């Protein structure tokens, strides 16, 4: 046994002692999901008192938004979201409180309607830049769509791989993208990647880019990132029907009662509206109107998001500080310093992530399952951990980070010692 | 030409003169859809100001309903709707603002999930008591499900026909029912019919009764009708998973922003919740909480519905009076006098309904398309017209009824004269 190995063994004993203390006195902390804190929720409570006088219920002075109708959303709601999504007013469809539901609706409308019943029998594949959003992957798997993992770089999906695949395989019918402050790595797609996605040759003429812009205005700093507009890029490339852009106010107003929207070509909006007309007479327009009165326009949204940033920024700074203090200059861990969004992503040594998450769970710190951000929950490198610091207080986050740093080193040393 | 024929010809000229006057000065009235009036919408505006203090956002004192979660609805919302649907609290799932969407979700969950992809290739059939709700039929057709019309009697579907069909054909997988104040005939299913539906032998073990109780508390008089509870009857018959009950507050609070609910066995709720979990993190819980605070319980709902009845009853009375004045003692038209719901149904002479609706359209009175309440829009008798009087004022309804009476006689006389 070399000296280094002896040192490593000593270190392991120190770490084990600390870990055993946690085992004896476990924590009860959860930073598993991207959930706004109570303080953030309080920011939007004034929205709920904005509708009272009769004219508050009128769209364009005539349409009573309390009643049935306006399947794609009323004018003022479409105007607000067309500003956020940077589209024409008739290139948006306003949904209920869930952008996930709109994504589901779009996939159904395109691939699983009665008329396309035959495609249900054929294999259908989606490209899944990874790590990515677990709910995208869960939906895709549940629909029986085969998922092909694609490496996610600093600038977006590995476009060489993407272009090669879509050019040759007609059963690849879509790709999932979180273009701005990606979940979980926080990267924003480069203009070049957006242009390539928009213009690339696809064997399937109906290829869909599912563009989940969940964090489009969710900046943490003044260094504001935003992916180039996909619909505009697709139009310029002559592929206007390839772009399916989604956003919601789940993390602007209320996760439990936001408004979601779809941005797409007029032809695509008409296609989805037609399918939707068999499922509902219309989404909740009173909530849409509350959002219109409260958020007003893109500028007001930006001002509102500054308030979120004030609450969130210290949490992300704390994580960075803690990780720097513990791991700077050492090998074995890299982490992201996102300029927006909801997550910090840790890249551990290979084969360690699952054990680290398990070690944390045993001492009462819940973080996202290690494989969850990969298709089928399978990260062959087993080196990815997502931290979602927003729901907890700074005090709790501080405690969680101590435990996280410890467990990362503890598992890594254990591995190196082959214990 | 007999004297009677001469008289008929004279009458025709009188009617034509009157009709031509309308043609010269057309009306602009719409009684096409079951839409609440502005006066009704105003009844629920106080609901929108009920959430303000921090504890208003807590379910059971702990769960913040502004945030993500509570896929099947939070406790107090499930309690309220379990009272309306007469189920246990864990036998309900609270949806968004659309019961139609819940019906779609249920059909998808049962028949069109990936695991059941094979059934997409087989023929699937639903029984459709007719006349019925056009949106049920449109959804069914769009899903590629074959519709079999079933005669709707005073007591519900023709059960001899229903029982014969479901006992022998395994591809018949469901039946649509509007059990209380049926759309459009206003009938309420008898206890015997409910018991037969619950207990009948079905070749398909998973046979579904889609029980759209859209008008369950929508009484117009003190003679309150309500179909027997289907889930209870199905449990008693040993078929607990056959019952799929729906209701919503679309016509209690706001059509554009109500809350819908599903009542079913725990097993069925779990099945639907599982499928739903791939589509959304949860429905709008702030709107659910507003409803909880405003509607409180079944008794409060009943009191609230009395207010609707005060507004609606005179409209239904006016229709009955107008039709009585014009047609009493004559052949050629019968009509319903519903004790609740949203429609009056006219049975015209055979082969006349489409022409009457067209004649009305030409003079600016929009009523529901004559075939719309039948599967595929096809009523072989062409004798059914639905009136939806709720959206218009009494003055406008009075004017519409004059035109309707005229057109009914005008078209009938024309037919008899074979003009």
Coordinates of N, CA and C in Angstrom, one line a residue, chain A residues 140-235:
Chain A
X140 N -42.7 10.3 -23.3 CA -42.3 9.6 -24.6 C -42.4 8.1 -24.4
X141 N -41.8 7.6 -23.4 CA -41.8 6.2 -23.1 C -43.2 5.6 -23.0
X142 N -44.0 6.3 -22.3 CA -45.4 5.9 -22.1 C -46.2 5.8 -23.4
X143 N -45.9 6.7 -24.3 CA -46.5 6.7 -25.6 C -46.0 5.6 -26.5
X144 N -45.0 4.9 -26.0 CA -44.4 3.8 -26.8 C -43.5 4.3 -27.9
X145 N -42.9 5.5 -27.7 CA -42.0 6.0 -28.6 C -40.6 5.7 -28.1
X146 N -39.8 5.2 -29.1 CA -38.4 4.8 -28.7 C -37.5 6.0 -28.5
X147 N -36.7 6.0 -27.5 CA -35.9 7.2 -27.2 C -34.5 6.9 -27.6
X148 N -33.9 7.9 -28.3 CA -32.5 7.8 -28.7 C -31.7 8.9 -28.0
X149 N -30.8 8.5 -27.0 CA -30.1 9.6 -26.3 C -29.1 10.3 -27.2
X150 N -29.0 11.6 -27.1 CA -28.1 12.4 -27.8 C -27.3 13.2 -26.8
X151 N -26.0 13.3 -27.0 CA -25.2 14.1 -26.0 C -25.5 15.5 -26.0
X152 N -25.6 16.1 -24.9 CA -25.9 17.6 -24.8 C -24.6 18.3 -24.5
X153 N -24.2 19.1 -25.4 CA -23.0 19.9 -25.2 C -23.3 21.2 -24.5
X154 N -22.2 22.1 -24.5 CA -22.4 23.4 -23.9 C -23.3 24.3 -24.8
X155 N -23.4 23.9 -26.1 CA -24.2 24.7 -27.0 C -25.5 24.1 -27.5
X156 N -25.8 23.0 -26.9 CA -27.0 22.3 -27.4 C -26.7 20.8 -27.7
X157 N -27.6 20.2 -28.4 CA -27.4 18.8 -28.7 C -26.2 18.6 -29.7
X158 N -25.6 17.5 -29.6 CA -24.5 17.1 -30.6 C -25.1 17.1 -32.0
X159 N -24.9 18.2 -32.7 CA -25.6 18.3 -34.0 C -25.1 17.4 -35.1
X160 N -23.8 17.0 -35.0 CA -23.3 16.0 -36.0 C -24.1 14.7 -35.9
X161 N -24.3 14.3 -34.6 CA -25.0 13.1 -34.4 C -26.5 13.2 -34.8
X162 N -27.1 14.4 -34.4 CA -28.5 14.6 -34.7 C -28.7 14.6 -36.3
X163 N -27.9 15.4 -37.0 CA -28.1 15.5 -38.4 C -27.9 14.2 -39.1
X164 N -26.9 13.4 -38.7 CA -26.7 12.1 -39.3 C -27.9 11.2 -39.1
X165 N -28.5 11.2 -37.9 CA -29.6 10.3 -37.6 C -30.9 10.7 -38.4
X166 N -31.2 12.0 -38.3 CA -32.5 12.4 -38.9 C -32.4 12.4 -40.4
X167 N -31.3 12.5 -41.0 CA -31.1 12.5 -42.5 C -31.4 11.1 -43.0
X168 N -31.3 10.0 -42.2 CA -31.4 8.7 -42.7 C -32.5 7.9 -42.2
X169 N -33.1 8.2 -41.1 CA -34.1 7.4 -40.5 C -35.5 8.0 -40.4
X170 N -36.4 7.6 -41.3 CA -37.7 8.2 -41.4 C -38.6 8.0 -40.1
X171 N -38.2 7.0 -39.3 CA -39.0 6.8 -38.1 C -38.6 7.7 -36.9
X172 N -37.6 8.5 -37.1 CA -37.2 9.5 -36.1 C -38.1 10.7 -36.4
X173 N -39.1 11.0 -35.5 CA -40.1 11.9 -35.8 C -40.0 13.2 -35.0
X174 N -39.1 13.2 -34.0 CA -39.0 14.4 -33.2 C -37.8 14.5 -32.3
X175 N -37.6 15.6 -31.8 CA -36.5 15.8 -30.8 C -37.0 16.7 -29.7
X176 N -36.6 16.4 -28.5 CA -36.9 17.2 -27.3 C -35.8 18.2 -27.1
X177 N -36.2 19.5 -26.8 CA -35.2 20.5 -26.5 C -35.7 21.4 -25.4
X178 N -34.8 21.7 -24.5 CA -35.0 22.8 -23.5 C -34.0 23.8 -23.8
X179 N -34.3 24.8 -24.7 CA -33.3 25.6 -25.4 C -32.6 26.6 -24.5
X180 N -33.3 27.1 -23.5 CA -32.8 28.2 -22.7 C -32.7 27.7 -21.2
X181 N -31.5 27.9 -20.7 CA -31.2 27.4 -19.3 C -31.7 26.0 -19.1
X182 N -31.2 25.1 -20.0 CA -31.6 23.7 -20.1 C -31.7 23.0 -18.7
X183 N -32.7 22.2 -18.6 CA -32.9 21.3 -17.4 C -32.2 20.0 -17.7
X184 N -31.1 19.6 -17.0 CA -30.6 20.2 -15.8 C -29.3 21.0 -15.9
X185 N -28.7 21.1 -17.1 CA -27.3 21.6 -17.2 C -27.3 23.1 -17.3
X186 N -28.4 23.8 -17.5 CA -28.4 25.2 -17.5 C -27.9 25.9 -18.8
X187 N -27.5 25.1 -19.8 CA -26.9 25.6 -21.0 C -28.0 26.2 -21.9
X188 N -27.6 27.2 -22.7 CA -28.6 27.8 -23.7 C -28.0 27.4 -25.1
X189 N -29.0 27.0 -26.0 CA -28.6 26.6 -27.3 C -27.9 27.8 -28.1
X190 N -26.8 27.5 -28.8 CA -26.2 28.6 -29.6 C -27.0 28.9 -30.8
X191 N -26.8 30.0 -31.4 CA -27.5 30.4 -32.6 C -27.3 29.4 -33.7
X192 N -26.0 28.9 -33.8 CA -25.6 28.0 -34.8 C -26.4 26.7 -34.7
X193 N -26.6 26.2 -33.4 CA -27.3 25.0 -33.2 C -28.8 25.2 -33.6
X194 N -29.4 26.3 -33.2 CA -30.8 26.6 -33.6 C -30.9 26.6 -35.1
X195 N -30.0 27.2 -35.8 CA -30.1 27.3 -37.2 C -30.0 25.9 -37.9
X196 N -29.1 25.1 -37.3 CA -28.9 23.8 -37.8 C -30.2 22.9 -37.6
X197 N -30.8 23.0 -36.4 CA -32.0 22.3 -36.2 C -33.1 22.7 -37.1
X198 N -33.1 24.0 -37.4 CA -34.2 24.6 -38.3 C -34.0 24.1 -39.7
X199 N -32.7 24.0 -40.2 CA -32.5 23.8 -41.6 C -32.1 22.4 -42.0
X200 N -31.8 21.6 -41.0 CA -31.2 20.3 -41.4 C -32.2 19.4 -42.2
X201 N -31.6 18.6 -43.0 CA -32.4 17.7 -43.8 C -33.0 16.6 -42.9
X202 N -34.2 16.3 -43.0 CA -34.8 15.2 -42.3 C -35.5 14.3 -43.2
X203 N -35.3 13.0 -42.9 CA -36.0 12.0 -43.8 C -37.5 12.0 -43.6
X204 N -37.9 12.2 -42.3 CA -39.3 12.4 -42.1 C -39.7 13.9 -42.3
X205 N -40.6 14.0 -43.3 CA -41.0 15.4 -43.7 C -41.7 16.1 -42.6
X206 N -42.3 15.4 -41.7 CA -43.1 16.0 -40.6 C -42.3 16.1 -39.3
X207 N -41.0 16.0 -39.4 CA -40.2 16.0 -38.2 C -40.5 17.2 -37.3
X208 N -40.6 16.9 -36.0 CA -41.0 17.9 -35.0 C -39.9 18.3 -34.0
X209 N -39.7 19.6 -33.8 CA -38.8 20.0 -32.7 C -39.7 20.5 -31.6
X210 N -39.7 19.7 -30.5 CA -40.5 20.0 -29.3 C -39.6 20.9 -28.4
X211 N -39.9 22.2 -28.4 CA -39.0 23.3 -27.9 C -39.6 23.8 -26.6
X212 N -39.2 23.1 -25.5 CA -39.8 23.4 -24.2 C -39.1 24.6 -23.6
X213 N -39.6 25.8 -23.9 CA -38.9 27.0 -23.4 C -39.4 27.4 -22.0
X214 N -39.2 26.4 -21.1 CA -39.7 26.5 -19.7 C -39.1 27.7 -18.9
X215 N -37.9 28.0 -19.3 CA -37.1 29.0 -18.6 C -36.7 30.2 -19.4
X216 N -37.6 30.6 -20.3 CA -37.2 31.6 -21.3 C -37.0 33.0 -20.7
X217 N -37.6 33.3 -19.6 CA -37.4 34.6 -18.9 C -36.9 34.4 -17.5
X218 N -36.3 33.2 -17.2 CA -35.9 32.9 -15.9 C -34.4 33.1 -15.6
X219 N -34.1 34.4 -15.7 CA -32.7 34.8 -15.6 C -32.3 34.9 -14.1
X220 N -31.1 34.6 -13.8 CA -30.6 34.7 -12.4 C -29.6 35.9 -12.3
X221 N -29.1 36.3 -13.4 CA -28.1 37.4 -13.4 C -28.4 38.4 -14.5
X222 N -27.6 39.5 -14.6 CA -27.8 40.4 -15.7 C -27.2 39.9 -17.0
X223 N -26.5 38.8 -16.9 CA -26.0 38.1 -18.1 C -27.1 37.2 -18.6
X224 N -28.0 37.9 -19.3 CA -29.3 37.1 -19.7 C -29.1 36.4 -21.0
X225 N -29.3 35.1 -21.0 CA -29.2 34.2 -22.1 C -30.6 33.9 -22.7
X226 N -30.7 33.7 -24.0 CA -32.0 33.3 -24.6 C -31.7 32.6 -25.9
X227 N -32.2 31.5 -26.1 CA -32.0 30.8 -27.4 C -32.7 31.6 -28.5
X228 N -32.1 31.6 -29.6 CA -32.7 32.2 -30.8 C -34.1 31.7 -31.1
X229 N -35.0 32.5 -31.6 CA -36.3 32.1 -31.9 C -36.4 30.9 -32.9
X230 N -36.9 29.8 -32.5 CA -36.9 28.6 -33.4 C -37.9 28.8 -34.6
X231 N -39.1 29.3 -34.3 CA -40.1 29.4 -35.4 C -39.5 30.3 -36.5
X232 N -39.0 31.5 -36.1 CA -38.4 32.4 -37.0 C -37.3 31.7 -37.8
X233 N -36.4 30.9 -37.1 CA -35.3 30.2 -37.8 C -35.9 29.2 -38.8
X234 N -36.9 28.5 -38.4 CA -37.5 27.4 -39.2 C -38.2 28.0 -40.4
X235 N -38.9 29.2 -40.2 CA -39.5 29.9 -41.4 C -38.4 30.3 -42.4

